[in-house]
Amino acid sequence: MDKLIITGGTQLSGELRISGAKNAALPILAATLLSEKPIMVGNIPHLHDITTTMELLGRMGVHLLVDEKMNIEVDSSSITSYEAPYELVRTMRASILVLGPLLARFGEAHVSLPGGCAIGTRPVDIHLNGLMKMGAEITVEGGYIHARAKRLKGCRLVLEQVTVTGTENLMMAAALAEGTTILENAAKEPEVTDLAHFLNKMGANISGIGSDVLVIEGADRLGVDNLHYTILPDRIETGTYLVAAAITGGSVKLKNTRPDILDAVLEKLTEAGADVTTGDDWIKLDMHGKRPKAVSVRTAPYPAFPTDMQAQFIALNTVAEGVGIITETVFENRFMHVQELQRMGADIKLESNTAICTGVNKLTAAPIMATDLRASASLVIAALAAEGSTLVDRIYHIDRGYDHIEEKLAQLGATIRRVPN
Ligand code: UD1
């Protein structure tokens, strides 16, 4: 397993280009299963989760052609299998996103049940209940979800809880269902919106995009000639580099991003003492060498503060002035990074879903272990501020979601290197 060695203490400075959003690329690649025509998808990030998705589609018989700029041409007209096998699903829960499209287009899908996960139980009951209400017959046998439906039927669905991939799965299924589906209490994350725009470009009829009520008129078939779609920028990658710059007292400009989908994060960075300026597609952050001030955040579905930025803000608070209270309301058990940060000298107390962080003067390097994707990002951020050289193990978690992280951080002046196993 590769490791990262990071020597802290350098103020990050410079410019960086943000990659396409992982959480938009995954559902959009799954949605290409709905199209009868080939599609070109651009701004795809270079990530393990994308490779896994390509392998998943490839095993179904989908033709994929990637160019050197990570544009992917996807042609699902040659599909021969409707299965998402366990060995792929277990490495990436988002594989569940093929369930809705396969069922809606081919009337059949066999998807391994994702099972537990490091950041909570993360069930898929809302996905399955929604599809059953649309007329699917679903059984779970041998660890697999087996779904069948001659043709799904549109209906009114009120989601019990806001779920991002659940909304995406049901929206994709509804796009090819008979009649109208009304999806209430839908997730409003920008990546859900990006998928909805993509589906409409493909010929779907979705309205209410960006709100929590989506109205989807089912089409008989989907697919248009010469569709080229560009994935939106990754707001979590953006936020992660902004926090990395802030914790080191640095100054960075991030390009090819979208400040308008980062309001809650930028507000908290400003509260932490950063000077934040924005243009249409860039964000500049300058800490002027200052120590950050502790901030309190409460995670919740978009447009509130994202759970995928929670770990990074805990890292920021570890060396900030004052006490910051971080409350996690989206996932249970999403504080795996806390123990590792404590090993570096952080003062954090956990009380159920709340982390109380009292800033210390300095963190010290220690061997630490990445436990999940965003937790890993918080450890890298802490290491950038720590005294000495930190060894971060199990970084395959980072490679799932951060495009060339060591090259990008090195570009900003960080002392970081990958040690292959
Ligand atoms: C997506 C994102 C992930 C982000 C999360 C919340 C992708 C590929 N991943 O994950 O990065 O952290 O949204 O913004 O887009 N739940 C149920 N039953 C269900 C589905 C969800 O109880 O059927 C619960 C979950 O356990 C969790 C909450 O709903 O407590 C939100 O989860 P959800 O939005 O579904 O997360 P994901 O879509 O898996």
XYZ file of N, CA and C and ligand atoms in Angstrom, residues 22-23 26 93-94 97 121-127 161-166 168 189 307-308 330-331 334 374, ligand 1:
120
model
N -16.139 14.314 -8.574
C -16.319 12.859 -8.485
C -17.803 12.509 -8.347
N -18.483 13.213 -7.427
C -19.861 12.826 -7.121
C -20.863 13.220 -8.205
N -19.732 10.156 -11.211
C -20.196 8.772 -10.989
C -21.639 8.576 -11.450
N -19.342 2.086 -2.944
C -20.784 2.006 -2.698
C -21.595 2.634 -3.824
N -21.018 3.665 -4.473
C -21.763 4.380 -5.509
C -22.110 3.482 -6.696
N -25.587 3.067 -8.096
C -26.177 4.001 -9.067
C -26.524 3.346 -10.411
N -23.913 2.934 8.780
C -24.508 1.754 8.144
C -24.895 2.026 6.687
N -25.239 3.243 6.356
C -25.556 3.659 4.982
C -26.419 2.661 4.204
N -27.656 2.469 4.624
C -28.523 1.525 3.907
C -28.986 2.077 2.558
N -29.649 1.211 1.764
C -30.178 1.656 0.466
C -31.691 1.435 0.407
N -32.329 1.384 1.591
C -33.768 1.100 1.634
C -34.603 2.121 0.862
N -34.175 3.379 0.876
C -34.968 4.420 0.187
C -34.900 4.212 -1.334
N -33.738 3.796 -1.836
C -33.610 3.484 -3.270
C -34.607 2.355 -3.620
N -35.916 10.459 3.932
C -34.731 11.203 4.374
C -34.058 11.735 3.109
N -33.360 12.851 3.234
C -32.685 13.384 2.051
C -31.507 12.474 1.727
N -31.536 11.874 0.557
C -30.427 11.010 0.144
C -29.963 11.400 -1.258
N -28.656 11.568 -1.394
C -28.082 12.045 -2.656
C -28.170 10.954 -3.728
N -27.523 9.804 -3.487
C -27.561 8.752 -4.522
C -28.973 8.167 -4.650
N -29.757 8.197 -3.562
C -31.142 7.721 -3.654
C -31.942 8.585 -4.622
N -30.728 10.372 -6.995
C -30.165 10.173 -8.339
C -30.669 8.883 -8.977
N -28.226 18.732 -3.797
C -26.781 18.899 -3.971
C -26.492 19.280 -5.427
N -21.295 17.506 4.823
C -20.630 16.500 5.668
C -19.257 16.126 5.086
N -19.123 16.230 3.756
C -17.834 15.884 3.139
C -16.738 16.912 3.427
N -25.464 14.175 9.331
C -25.821 13.371 8.147
C -25.472 11.894 8.345
N -24.272 11.628 8.834
C -23.844 10.244 9.045
C -23.520 10.002 10.503
N -18.966 9.292 11.868
C -18.068 9.850 10.856
C -16.947 10.656 11.508
N -12.737 11.297 3.103
C -12.598 12.678 3.598
C -11.780 12.727 4.886
C -23.470 10.931 -1.141
C -22.050 11.276 -1.535
C -21.177 11.395 -0.288
C -21.785 12.380 0.717
C -23.256 12.047 0.966
C -23.957 13.108 1.798
C -21.850 10.284 -3.734
C -21.264 9.229 -4.602
N -21.563 10.242 -2.426
O -23.448 9.660 -0.509
O -19.893 11.828 -0.692
O -21.095 12.293 1.921
O -23.977 11.932 -0.275
O -23.858 14.356 1.199
O -22.528 11.180 -4.209
N -29.850 6.796 3.958
C -30.800 5.885 4.369
N -31.387 5.067 3.424
C -31.066 5.141 2.098
C -30.115 6.081 1.695
C -29.513 6.900 2.643
O -31.108 5.794 5.554
O -31.640 4.380 1.296
C -29.189 7.677 4.956
C -27.685 7.432 5.091
O -27.383 6.386 5.964
C -27.196 8.782 5.598
C -28.138 9.774 4.916
O -29.269 9.012 4.488
O -27.348 8.866 6.991
C -27.553 10.504 3.727
O -26.939 9.583 2.878
P -26.887 9.757 1.293
O -27.216 11.145 0.921
O -27.690 8.661 0.670
O -25.354 9.484 0.993
P -24.790 8.839 -0.312
O -25.712 9.133 -1.441
O -24.381 7.428 -0.057
